[in-house]
Structure formats: structure tokens, C-alpha cells
Amino acid sequence: MSKKTDFNAEKFFLALSDRTRLRLLNLMQDDEVCVCFFTEVLQSPQPTISRHLAYLRQAGVVNARREGKWMHYRIVDPPDARAAQVFREIRAWLSEDPELRRDRERLARVCCAPKLPLALRDAPRPLSLVSIEKRPATS
Amino acid sequence: MSKKTDFNAEKFFLALSDRTRLRLLNLMQDDEVCVCFFTEVLQSPQPTISRHLAYLRQAGVVNARREGKWMHYRIVDPPDARAAQVFREIRAWLSEDPELRRDRERLARVCCAPKLPLALRDAPRPLSLVSIEKRPATS
DNA sequence: GCCACATATTCGCAAATGCGAATATGTAAA
DNA sequence: TTTACATATTCGCATTTGCGAATATGTGGC
């Protein structure tokens, strides 16, 4: 029904006009992220997260990739060059927001914690955080 | 109830998530513009235009200035420097949209027309267009 | 004061949205 | 195929939004 190319500005801004969705995008800043980490970091029910991710997908600002049972979401740049530039600047702007900063820290903490919350024992971690996690101890 | 400084991103994006409001902002690109021209160019009922302008005002993206019976609206940059940068880029991006281009042309035509539509005989024109209008004939 | 005019706000209602609860789908493993 | 688990979608329902119609407000001129 809708083609890849029907990216429009109103839909784009509507996707960004909700705090939950901004928080989700913020967590994908550096990497694709598995849905289970979104629910853990935002402390929101899974259907809520899923619905907001669907919203972002339909607006064309994220892609989903399946890996076994897990779904990874990543930011995708809009086809139009100026729109892509705008989107990058928006992300840079938002990343300074205090709550969003805390969210990213929380994601890092959750991923690197030696004792993961029960549900996340085998969940695939965001790549950038895995590399931190696997860094040899400074001893 | 709400202070000048409570500019937030969600509200900002929500303000931009509607075609009518994007068209309004686009018409203010170069100058402040009188409400009567908005209704003329967009061909929408006055209360609709007024409501959307109020929306933009509450989001902190435009200011209103009264001049006698007329109200002039102009774009105002957000207090945060990065937000302001983002807003400028957004406007540059949008100004390439075909419909928005046509709207600006239509505004120029309406303002410069020797026979103004009945209601706009005495309406104050946007400054940049007035200067075009008053340019001496090339004869 | 009254009137005319530009713009803003209110009101009522139809349509859209958001959310929790329940259910469905897709995948892996036994 | 059955089970378990991660994620997506559907369903009801309460809340919000958008719009036209009507009305209110602010201003200038008489």
C-alpha cells in the first residue's frame, strides 16, 4: 500500500512528537538495539514499546532486522539528502537532553552488568556496548 | 501557566506535524506576514488559520505582533542554539517542497497584484514583497 | 457611544489516538 | 508437534484532536 519512497515531512515530525519515541531513537543513536533492552531501559510494557516502534517504522525513520527470536531496530536515514541532514542534527540536539543522557547510561549499565536482569540473560547486546563489556580489566 | 522558557522537543515536532502549519511557516520564511494573506493563499477558513497559528505560538516557533486591526506573524528561533540550527535546516529543507514553493509564489502574486482580492485592498504586505512591488517599471 | 472589520476563542460533535489486556505470530528447541 | 519465548497486533474504551458554526475580543473611525 505504501512505497518506500513516500517519505513525507508531516509524518516524519509526527513520529518525533512523542517522548517515548524520542527516547527509543536516542537509544539507537550508536547501534541497532534489541527490543528487550528498550522495555528494560524505558520500563514500559512490551506492547507499548512495540507500538511506538511500529510508528517509527511506518514513518520510515527506523528499520527492523530479525535475528532468531530477537528483533533489532536501527535508525535509517531518510532518502532525501536534506532530510537526512536534518535528522542527524536533530539527533545531535536531542542527545544533550538530560533524561536521554540518563537513558543511554542506563542502557550501558544494563548491557554490561555482570548480573543481567532475569529476562536478558541471552539477549544480544548492542555492538558498541559489547566491545566495552569485553574490554580486558585494567588490573 | 507556561513560561517563555519551557520549549520542549516533542511540542516543537508536534507543531511541525501538520501540513497546514508547515505551509504557514513556509509563508513566513522571509518576513512577517499578516493573517489575512494566510487565509487568502491557503484558501482556508479564518478560524482554521487562527487555530493553527495559535498552535505554532504555543509551541514557541512564531511570534505575533499587532498593528492596528492586523496581526503579523513571524518565525522566532528557539532559545537553544542547537534547536535554532535544527529549525533553520528544517525550513531550508521544506522550502524545496513543490507545494510550498507554489504557496510562496502565490503569496507574491497576491501581494503584488494590481487588483487585490476585495478583502485585501488595505492589508499590510510583507516587506520583501512590497519592495518588489514598488520597484520602478523597466520601461 | 456605535459600527465595521480583523482576528481569536468557544462550543458541539465526529474522528483519531493511546493504552492495557488479551491474543496472535514467528522462531528455536526438544 | 508441542512448548517456550520474543515480539506484534487486535480489541475496547477513555481521552484527545480537528473542524465548522457561532460568538467574543480588540481596534479604528464616525
mmCIF file of C-alpha atoms (C1' of nucleotides) in Angstrom:
data_model
loop_
_atom_site.group_PDB
_atom_site.id
_atom_site.type_symbol
_atom_site.label_atom_id
_atom_site.label_comp_id
_atom_site.label_asym_id
_atom_site.label_seq_id
_atom_site.Cartn_x
_atom_site.Cartn_y
_atom_site.Cartn_z
ATOM 1 C CA MET A 1 0.000 0.000 0.000
ATOM 2 C CA SER A 2 2.763 2.468 0.888
ATOM 3 C CA LYS A 3 6.004 2.619 -1.050
ATOM 4 C CA LYS A 4 9.496 3.055 0.323
ATOM 5 C CA THR A 5 9.669 6.436 -1.300
ATOM 6 C CA ASP A 6 6.626 8.040 0.278
ATOM 7 C CA PHE A 7 8.571 9.808 2.981
ATOM 8 C CA ASN A 8 6.865 12.994 3.951
ATOM 9 C CA ALA A 9 7.716 15.705 6.385
ATOM 10 C CA GLU A 10 4.495 15.733 8.417
ATOM 11 C CA LYS A 11 4.716 12.014 9.098
ATOM 12 C CA PHE A 12 8.370 12.431 9.982
ATOM 13 C CA PHE A 13 7.645 15.158 12.527
ATOM 14 C CA LEU A 14 4.654 13.310 13.903
ATOM 15 C CA ALA A 15 6.926 10.345 14.570
ATOM 16 C CA LEU A 16 9.209 12.636 16.555
ATOM 17 C CA SER A 17 6.423 14.299 18.523
ATOM 18 C CA ASP A 18 6.273 11.799 21.346
ATOM 19 C CA ARG A 19 8.635 11.419 24.263
ATOM 20 C CA THR A 20 8.663 7.624 24.233
ATOM 21 C CA ARG A 21 9.635 7.619 20.576
ATOM 22 C CA LEU A 22 12.395 10.175 21.112
ATOM 23 C CA ARG A 23 13.739 8.006 23.911
ATOM 24 C CA LEU A 24 13.683 4.950 21.657
ATOM 25 C CA LEU A 25 15.507 6.752 18.867
ATOM 26 C CA ASN A 26 18.029 8.037 21.356
ATOM 27 C CA LEU A 27 18.871 4.507 22.465
ATOM 28 C CA MET A 28 19.603 3.573 18.840
ATOM 29 C CA GLN A 29 21.946 6.516 18.433
ATOM 30 C CA ASP A 30 25.120 4.423 18.074
ATOM 31 C CA ASP A 31 23.870 0.944 17.196
ATOM 32 C CA GLU A 32 20.972 -1.251 16.434
ATOM 33 C CA VAL A 33 19.302 -2.338 19.662
ATOM 34 C CA CYS A 34 17.222 -5.356 20.598
ATOM 35 C CA VAL A 35 13.612 -4.699 21.652
ATOM 36 C CA CYS A 36 14.094 -6.369 25.013
ATOM 37 C CA PHE A 37 16.548 -3.635 26.021
ATOM 38 C CA PHE A 38 14.043 -0.940 25.162
ATOM 39 C CA THR A 39 11.487 -2.411 27.521
ATOM 40 C CA GLU A 40 14.130 -2.806 30.193
ATOM 41 C CA VAL A 41 15.563 0.715 29.936
ATOM 42 C CA LEU A 42 12.275 2.586 29.466
ATOM 43 C CA GLN A 43 10.454 0.382 31.971
ATOM 44 C CA SER A 44 7.383 0.322 29.758
ATOM 45 C CA PRO A 45 5.136 -2.600 28.851
ATOM 46 C CA GLN A 46 6.195 -4.536 25.778
ATOM 47 C CA PRO A 47 3.083 -3.771 23.669
ATOM 48 C CA THR A 48 3.605 -0.064 24.248
ATOM 49 C CA ILE A 49 7.223 -0.235 23.073
ATOM 50 C CA SER A 50 6.216 -2.355 20.120
ATOM 51 C CA ARG A 51 3.512 0.041 19.068
ATOM 52 C CA HIS A 52 5.845 3.029 19.224
ATOM 53 C CA LEU A 53 8.471 1.134 17.239
ATOM 54 C CA ALA A 54 5.828 0.379 14.621
ATOM 55 C CA TYR A 55 5.076 4.080 14.495
ATOM 56 C CA LEU A 56 8.735 4.866 13.837
ATOM 57 C CA ARG A 57 8.890 2.138 11.213
ATOM 58 C CA GLN A 58 5.883 3.477 9.372
ATOM 59 C CA ALA A 59 7.387 6.940 9.357
ATOM 60 C CA GLY A 60 10.484 5.449 7.732
ATOM 61 C CA VAL A 61 12.950 6.513 10.419
ATOM 62 C CA VAL A 62 13.934 3.040 11.641
ATOM 63 C CA ASN A 63 14.436 -0.426 10.180
ATOM 64 C CA ALA A 64 13.848 -3.738 11.891
ATOM 65 C CA ARG A 65 16.044 -6.814 11.470
ATOM 66 C CA ARG A 66 15.132 -10.214 12.787
ATOM 67 C CA GLU A 67 17.764 -12.463 14.344
ATOM 68 C CA GLY A 68 16.124 -15.604 15.572
ATOM 69 C CA LYS A 69 13.652 -14.675 18.239
ATOM 70 C CA TRP A 70 15.024 -11.176 18.586
ATOM 71 C CA MET A 71 14.249 -8.020 16.670
ATOM 72 C CA HIS A 72 16.878 -5.347 16.292
ATOM 73 C CA TYR A 73 15.956 -1.807 15.446
ATOM 74 C CA ARG A 74 18.244 0.734 13.887
ATOM 75 C CA ILE A 75 17.967 4.283 12.690
ATOM 76 C CA VAL A 76 17.711 4.678 8.932
ATOM 77 C CA ASP A 77 18.436 7.931 7.171
ATOM 78 C CA PRO A 78 15.668 9.414 5.042
ATOM 79 C CA PRO A 79 16.199 9.130 1.268
ATOM 80 C CA ASP A 80 16.306 12.894 0.744
ATOM 81 C CA ALA A 81 19.755 14.319 1.497
ATOM 82 C CA ARG A 82 18.468 17.436 3.247
ATOM 83 C CA ALA A 83 16.040 15.410 5.318
ATOM 84 C CA ALA A 84 18.891 13.114 6.334
ATOM 85 C CA GLN A 85 20.979 16.115 7.349
ATOM 86 C CA VAL A 86 18.083 17.475 9.389
ATOM 87 C CA PHE A 87 17.587 14.120 11.067
ATOM 88 C CA ARG A 88 21.256 13.905 12.056
ATOM 89 C CA GLU A 89 21.169 17.392 13.552
ATOM 90 C CA ILE A 90 18.021 16.570 15.444
ATOM 91 C CA ARG A 91 19.678 13.543 16.990
ATOM 92 C CA ALA A 92 22.721 15.564 17.972
ATOM 93 C CA TRP A 93 20.470 18.165 19.571
ATOM 94 C CA LEU A 94 18.407 15.633 21.475
ATOM 95 C CA SER A 95 21.376 13.692 22.738
ATOM 96 C CA GLU A 96 22.105 16.581 25.099
ATOM 97 C CA ASP A 97 18.774 16.205 26.877
ATOM 98 C CA PRO A 98 19.371 15.101 30.477
ATOM 99 C CA GLU A 99 16.783 12.342 30.539
ATOM 100 C CA LEU A 100 18.024 10.964 27.249
ATOM 101 C CA ARG A 101 21.592 11.023 28.535
ATOM 102 C CA ARG A 102 20.469 9.022 31.548
ATOM 103 C CA ASP A 103 18.680 6.555 29.278
ATOM 104 C CA ARG A 104 21.883 5.882 27.367
ATOM 105 C CA GLU A 105 23.822 5.409 30.569
ATOM 106 C CA ARG A 106 21.160 3.048 31.775
ATOM 107 C CA LEU A 107 21.391 1.040 28.562
ATOM 108 C CA ALA A 108 25.145 0.758 29.010
ATOM 109 C CA ARG A 109 24.706 -0.315 32.601
ATOM 110 C CA VAL A 110 22.071 -2.896 31.770
ATOM 111 C CA CYS A 111 24.170 -4.372 28.985
ATOM 112 C CA CYS A 112 27.402 -4.560 30.921
ATOM 113 C CA ALA A 113 26.024 -5.640 34.253
ATOM 114 C CA PRO A 114 27.587 -8.913 35.399
ATOM 115 C CA LYS A 115 24.170 -9.999 36.648
ATOM 116 C CA LEU A 116 21.695 -9.213 33.929
ATOM 117 C CA PRO A 117 18.016 -8.780 34.824
ATOM 118 C CA LEU A 118 16.473 -12.228 34.614
ATOM 119 C CA ALA A 119 14.926 -11.765 31.195
ATOM 120 C CA LEU A 120 18.036 -10.514 29.425
ATOM 121 C CA ARG A 121 20.493 -13.324 30.162
ATOM 122 C CA ASP A 122 20.850 -14.328 26.494
ATOM 123 C CA ALA A 123 19.678 -11.200 24.732
ATOM 124 C CA PRO A 124 22.028 -9.885 22.038
ATOM 125 C CA ARG A 125 23.745 -6.678 23.227
ATOM 126 C CA PRO A 126 24.306 -3.560 21.122
ATOM 127 C CA LEU A 127 27.700 -3.925 19.443
ATOM 128 C CA SER A 128 29.320 -0.790 20.781
ATOM 129 C CA LEU A 129 28.469 -1.793 24.318
ATOM 130 C CA VAL A 130 29.617 -5.355 23.883
ATOM 131 C CA SER A 131 33.064 -4.081 22.983
ATOM 132 C CA ILE A 132 33.178 -2.032 26.177
ATOM 133 C CA GLU A 133 31.994 -5.040 28.110
ATOM 134 C CA LYS A 134 34.660 -7.311 26.695
ATOM 135 C CA ARG A 135 37.484 -4.849 27.247
ATOM 136 C CA PRO A 136 40.160 -6.528 29.428
ATOM 137 C CA ALA A 137 40.209 -5.462 33.067
ATOM 138 C CA THR A 138 42.747 -2.775 33.919
ATOM 139 C CA SER A 139 44.466 -4.917 36.552
ATOM 140 C CA MET B 1 0.831 28.955 33.317
ATOM 141 C CA SER B 2 3.603 28.226 30.799
ATOM 142 C CA LYS B 3 6.814 30.222 30.771
ATOM 143 C CA LYS B 4 8.700 31.504 27.763
ATOM 144 C CA THR B 5 11.491 29.093 28.509
ATOM 145 C CA ASP B 6 9.540 25.856 28.501
ATOM 146 C CA PHE B 7 10.446 24.919 24.963
ATOM 147 C CA ASN B 8 10.462 21.211 24.500
ATOM 148 C CA ALA B 9 11.246 18.986 21.589
ATOM 149 C CA GLU B 10 8.027 16.962 21.492
ATOM 150 C CA LYS B 11 5.893 20.088 21.367
ATOM 151 C CA PHE B 12 8.167 21.514 18.708
ATOM 152 C CA PHE B 13 7.809 18.450 16.484
ATOM 153 C CA LEU B 14 4.098 18.227 17.123
ATOM 154 C CA ALA B 15 3.774 21.793 15.879
ATOM 155 C CA LEU B 16 5.531 20.758 12.664
ATOM 156 C CA SER B 17 3.497 17.595 12.160
ATOM 157 C CA ASP B 18 0.670 19.175 10.227
ATOM 158 C CA ARG B 19 0.618 20.273 6.621
ATOM 159 C CA THR B 20 -1.335 23.472 7.232
ATOM 160 C CA ARG B 21 1.186 24.573 9.835
ATOM 161 C CA LEU B 22 4.128 23.774 7.580
ATOM 162 C CA ARG B 23 2.501 25.846 4.876
ATOM 163 C CA LEU B 24 2.010 28.730 7.291
ATOM 164 C CA LEU B 25 5.627 28.619 8.457
ATOM 165 C CA ASN B 26 6.764 28.467 4.858
ATOM 166 C CA LEU B 27 4.939 31.689 4.050
ATOM 167 C CA MET B 28 6.781 33.425 6.891
ATOM 168 C CA GLN B 29 10.125 32.228 5.587
ATOM 169 C CA ASP B 30 11.415 35.701 4.619
ATOM 170 C CA ASP B 31 9.182 38.102 6.544
ATOM 171 C CA GLU B 32 6.436 38.538 8.998
ATOM 172 C CA VAL B 33 3.092 38.084 7.278
ATOM 173 C CA CYS B 34 -0.405 39.377 8.013
ATOM 174 C CA VAL B 35 -3.076 36.799 8.833
ATOM 175 C CA CYS B 36 -5.318 37.915 6.006
ATOM 176 C CA PHE B 37 -2.709 36.739 3.483
ATOM 177 C CA PHE B 38 -2.591 33.318 5.054
ATOM 178 C CA THR B 39 -6.309 32.845 4.587
ATOM 179 C CA GLU B 40 -6.052 34.129 1.040
ATOM 180 C CA VAL B 41 -3.099 31.961 -0.020
ATOM 181 C CA LEU B 42 -4.143 28.760 1.734
ATOM 182 C CA GLN B 43 -7.806 29.265 0.882
ATOM 183 C CA SER B 44 -8.817 28.059 4.334
ATOM 184 C CA PRO B 45 -11.442 29.487 6.688
ATOM 185 C CA GLN B 46 -10.171 32.152 9.072
ATOM 186 C CA PRO B 47 -10.827 30.210 12.304
ATOM 187 C CA THR B 48 -8.825 27.300 10.976
ATOM 188 C CA ILE B 49 -5.855 29.509 10.152
ATOM 189 C CA SER B 50 -6.146 31.216 13.508
ATOM 190 C CA ARG B 51 -6.216 27.955 15.401
ATOM 191 C CA HIS B 52 -3.142 26.655 13.623
ATOM 192 C CA LEU B 53 -1.312 29.914 14.274
ATOM 193 C CA ALA B 54 -2.181 29.582 17.960
ATOM 194 C CA TYR B 55 -0.721 26.107 17.856
ATOM 195 C CA LEU B 56 2.536 27.450 16.439
ATOM 196 C CA ARG B 57 2.556 30.235 19.019
ATOM 197 C CA GLN B 58 2.113 27.827 21.903
ATOM 198 C CA ALA B 59 4.958 25.713 20.608
ATOM 199 C CA GLY B 60 7.136 28.823 20.652
ATOM 200 C CA VAL B 61 8.009 28.814 16.962
ATOM 201 C CA VAL B 62 6.262 32.026 15.958
ATOM 202 C CA ASN B 63 5.542 35.439 17.481
ATOM 203 C CA ALA B 64 2.546 37.640 16.844
ATOM 204 C CA ARG B 65 2.669 41.423 16.544
ATOM 205 C CA ARG B 66 -0.405 43.617 16.440
ATOM 206 C CA GLU B 67 -0.558 46.609 14.123
ATOM 207 C CA GLY B 68 -3.943 48.205 14.382
ATOM 208 C CA LYS B 69 -6.512 45.707 13.263
ATOM 209 C CA TRP B 70 -3.917 43.444 11.734
ATOM 210 C CA MET B 71 -1.845 40.713 13.260
ATOM 211 C CA HIS B 72 1.555 39.886 11.835
ATOM 212 C CA TYR B 73 3.195 36.556 12.455
ATOM 213 C CA ARG B 74 6.873 35.872 12.231
ATOM 214 C CA ILE B 75 9.139 32.934 12.834
ATOM 215 C CA VAL B 76 11.075 33.066 16.086
ATOM 216 C CA ASP B 77 14.155 30.996 16.697
ATOM 217 C CA PRO B 78 14.101 28.631 19.680
ATOM 218 C CA PRO B 79 16.246 29.732 22.649
ATOM 219 C CA ASP B 80 18.539 26.725 22.457
ATOM 220 C CA ALA B 81 21.256 27.199 19.833
ATOM 221 C CA ARG B 82 21.125 23.646 18.530
ATOM 222 C CA ALA B 83 17.353 23.754 18.323
ATOM 223 C CA ALA B 84 17.605 27.008 16.380
ATOM 224 C CA GLN B 85 20.096 25.415 13.996
ATOM 225 C CA VAL B 86 17.776 22.450 13.511
ATOM 226 C CA PHE B 87 14.833 24.742 12.849
ATOM 227 C CA ARG B 88 16.740 26.683 10.186
ATOM 228 C CA GLU B 89 17.743 23.470 8.435
ATOM 229 C CA ILE B 90 14.191 22.228 8.549
ATOM 230 C CA ARG B 91 12.972 25.394 6.870
ATOM 231 C CA ALA B 92 15.628 25.120 4.183
ATOM 232 C CA TRP B 93 14.635 21.518 3.565
ATOM 233 C CA LEU B 94 10.942 22.274 3.391
ATOM 234 C CA SER B 95 11.306 25.254 1.113
ATOM 235 C CA GLU B 96 12.134 22.847 -1.722
ATOM 236 C CA ASP B 97 8.753 21.140 -1.476
ATOM 237 C CA PRO B 98 6.767 21.829 -4.664
ATOM 238 C CA GLU B 99 3.519 22.774 -2.968
ATOM 239 C CA LEU B 100 5.320 25.095 -0.578
ATOM 240 C CA ARG B 101 7.123 26.711 -3.498
ATOM 241 C CA ARG B 102 3.800 27.319 -5.174
ATOM 242 C CA ASP B 103 2.433 28.813 -1.963
ATOM 243 C CA ARG B 104 5.251 31.355 -1.854
ATOM 244 C CA GLU B 105 4.706 32.247 -5.477
ATOM 245 C CA ARG B 106 1.042 32.643 -4.777
ATOM 246 C CA LEU B 107 1.770 34.951 -1.864
ATOM 247 C CA ALA B 108 3.974 37.084 -4.091
ATOM 248 C CA ARG B 109 1.287 37.201 -6.761
ATOM 249 C CA VAL B 110 -1.450 38.100 -4.304
ATOM 250 C CA CYS B 111 0.631 40.872 -2.761
ATOM 251 C CA CYS B 112 1.761 42.426 -5.999
ATOM 252 C CA ALA B 113 -1.439 42.094 -7.951
ATOM 253 C CA PRO B 114 -2.658 45.486 -9.219
ATOM 254 C CA LYS B 115 -6.215 44.411 -8.384
ATOM 255 C CA LEU B 116 -6.130 42.881 -4.942
ATOM 256 C CA PRO B 117 -8.846 40.435 -3.914
ATOM 257 C CA LEU B 118 -11.622 42.534 -2.428
ATOM 258 C CA ALA B 119 -10.703 41.924 1.198
ATOM 259 C CA LEU B 120 -7.021 42.757 0.914
ATOM 260 C CA ARG B 121 -7.197 46.279 -0.512
ATOM 261 C CA ASP B 122 -5.582 47.876 2.553
ATOM 262 C CA ALA B 123 -3.850 44.929 4.149
ATOM 263 C CA PRO B 124 -0.199 45.475 5.029
ATOM 264 C CA ARG B 125 2.059 43.495 2.660
ATOM 265 C CA PRO B 126 5.126 41.516 3.670
ATOM 266 C CA LEU B 127 8.116 43.853 3.456
ATOM 267 C CA SER B 128 10.187 41.857 0.991
ATOM 268 C CA LEU B 129 7.288 41.711 -1.417
ATOM 269 C CA VAL B 130 6.442 45.351 -1.044
ATOM 270 C CA SER B 131 9.933 46.244 -2.207
ATOM 271 C CA ILE B 132 9.464 44.100 -5.307
ATOM 272 C CA GLU B 133 6.117 45.691 -5.869
ATOM 273 C CA LYS B 134 7.456 49.226 -5.633
ATOM 274 C CA ARG B 135 10.397 48.550 -7.912
ATOM 275 C CA PRO B 136 10.247 51.046 -10.810
ATOM 276 C CA ALA B 137 8.937 49.637 -14.062
ATOM 277 C CA THR B 138 11.590 48.580 -16.542
ATOM 278 C CA SER B 139 10.219 50.852 -19.289
ATOM 279 C "C1'" DG C 1 -21.360 55.695 22.281
ATOM 280 C "C1'" DC C 2 -21.982 52.706 17.828
ATOM 281 C "C1'" DC C 3 -20.461 50.328 13.719
ATOM 282 C "C1'" DA C 4 -17.283 47.802 10.694
ATOM 283 C "C1'" DC C 5 -13.651 44.923 10.331
ATOM 284 C "C1'" DA C 6 -9.593 41.636 11.536
ATOM 285 C "C1'" DT C 7 -8.661 38.099 14.376
ATOM 286 C "C1'" DA C 8 -9.344 34.887 18.385
ATOM 287 C "C1'" DT C 9 -11.912 31.755 21.111
ATOM 288 C "C1'" DT C 10 -15.730 28.681 22.382
ATOM 289 C "C1'" DC C 11 -18.902 25.042 21.550
ATOM 290 C "C1'" DG C 12 -20.570 20.559 19.928
ATOM 291 C "C1'" DC C 13 -19.622 16.728 17.776
ATOM 292 C "C1'" DA C 14 -17.330 13.284 14.636
ATOM 293 C "C1'" DA C 15 -12.970 11.197 14.039
ATOM 294 C "C1'" DA C 16 -8.435 9.937 15.539
ATOM 295 C "C1'" DT C 17 -5.298 8.486 19.155
ATOM 296 C "C1'" DG C 18 -3.230 5.962 23.175
ATOM 297 C "C1'" DC C 19 -3.278 2.468 26.342
ATOM 298 C "C1'" DG C 20 -3.901 -2.000 28.865
ATOM 299 C "C1'" DA C 21 -5.472 -6.575 28.269
ATOM 300 C "C1'" DA C 22 -5.790 -10.262 25.532
ATOM 301 C "C1'" DT C 23 -4.401 -12.704 21.636
ATOM 302 C "C1'" DA C 24 -1.690 -13.805 17.517
ATOM 303 C "C1'" DT C 25 2.646 -14.609 15.045
ATOM 304 C "C1'" DG C 26 7.277 -16.152 14.328
ATOM 305 C "C1'" DT C 27 11.203 -18.820 15.823
ATOM 306 C "C1'" DA C 28 14.024 -22.324 18.274
ATOM 307 C "C1'" DA C 29 14.468 -26.411 20.612
ATOM 308 C "C1'" DA C 30 13.018 -30.792 22.247
ATOM 309 C "C1'" DT D 1 4.243 -31.355 17.097
ATOM 310 C "C1'" DT D 2 4.415 -29.326 21.399
ATOM 311 C "C1'" DT D 3 6.440 -25.953 24.318
ATOM 312 C "C1'" DA D 4 8.667 -21.685 25.451
ATOM 313 C "C1'" DC D 5 9.790 -17.293 24.471
ATOM 314 C "C1'" DA D 6 10.260 -12.607 21.902
ATOM 315 C "C1'" DT D 7 7.632 -9.570 19.595
ATOM 316 C "C1'" DA D 8 3.471 -7.838 17.039
ATOM 317 C "C1'" DT D 9 -1.305 -6.946 16.523
ATOM 318 C "C1'" DT D 10 -6.165 -6.589 17.867
ATOM 319 C "C1'" DC D 11 -9.840 -5.133 20.738
ATOM 320 C "C1'" DG D 12 -12.448 -1.958 23.845
ATOM 321 C "C1'" DC D 13 -12.686 2.043 25.720
ATOM 322 C "C1'" DA D 14 -11.465 6.635 27.584
ATOM 323 C "C1'" DT D 15 -9.166 10.769 26.075
ATOM 324 C "C1'" DT D 16 -7.776 13.952 22.721
ATOM 325 C "C1'" DT D 17 -7.988 16.309 18.379
ATOM 326 C "C1'" DG D 18 -9.891 18.858 14.381
ATOM 327 C "C1'" DC D 19 -13.333 21.231 12.268
ATOM 328 C "C1'" DG D 20 -17.362 24.291 11.168
ATOM 329 C "C1'" DA D 21 -20.513 27.376 13.206
ATOM 330 C "C1'" DA D 22 -21.264 30.722 16.252
ATOM 331 C "C1'" DT D 23 -19.619 34.092 19.249
ATOM 332 C "C1'" DA D 24 -16.229 37.054 21.532
ATOM 333 C "C1'" DT D 25 -12.406 40.414 21.565
ATOM 334 C "C1'" DG D 26 -9.671 44.217 20.053
ATOM 335 C "C1'" DT D 27 -9.110 48.257 17.131
ATOM 336 C "C1'" DG D 28 -10.204 52.427 14.315
ATOM 337 C "C1'" DG D 29 -13.457 55.609 12.557
ATOM 338 C "C1'" DC D 30 -17.616 58.126 12.917
#
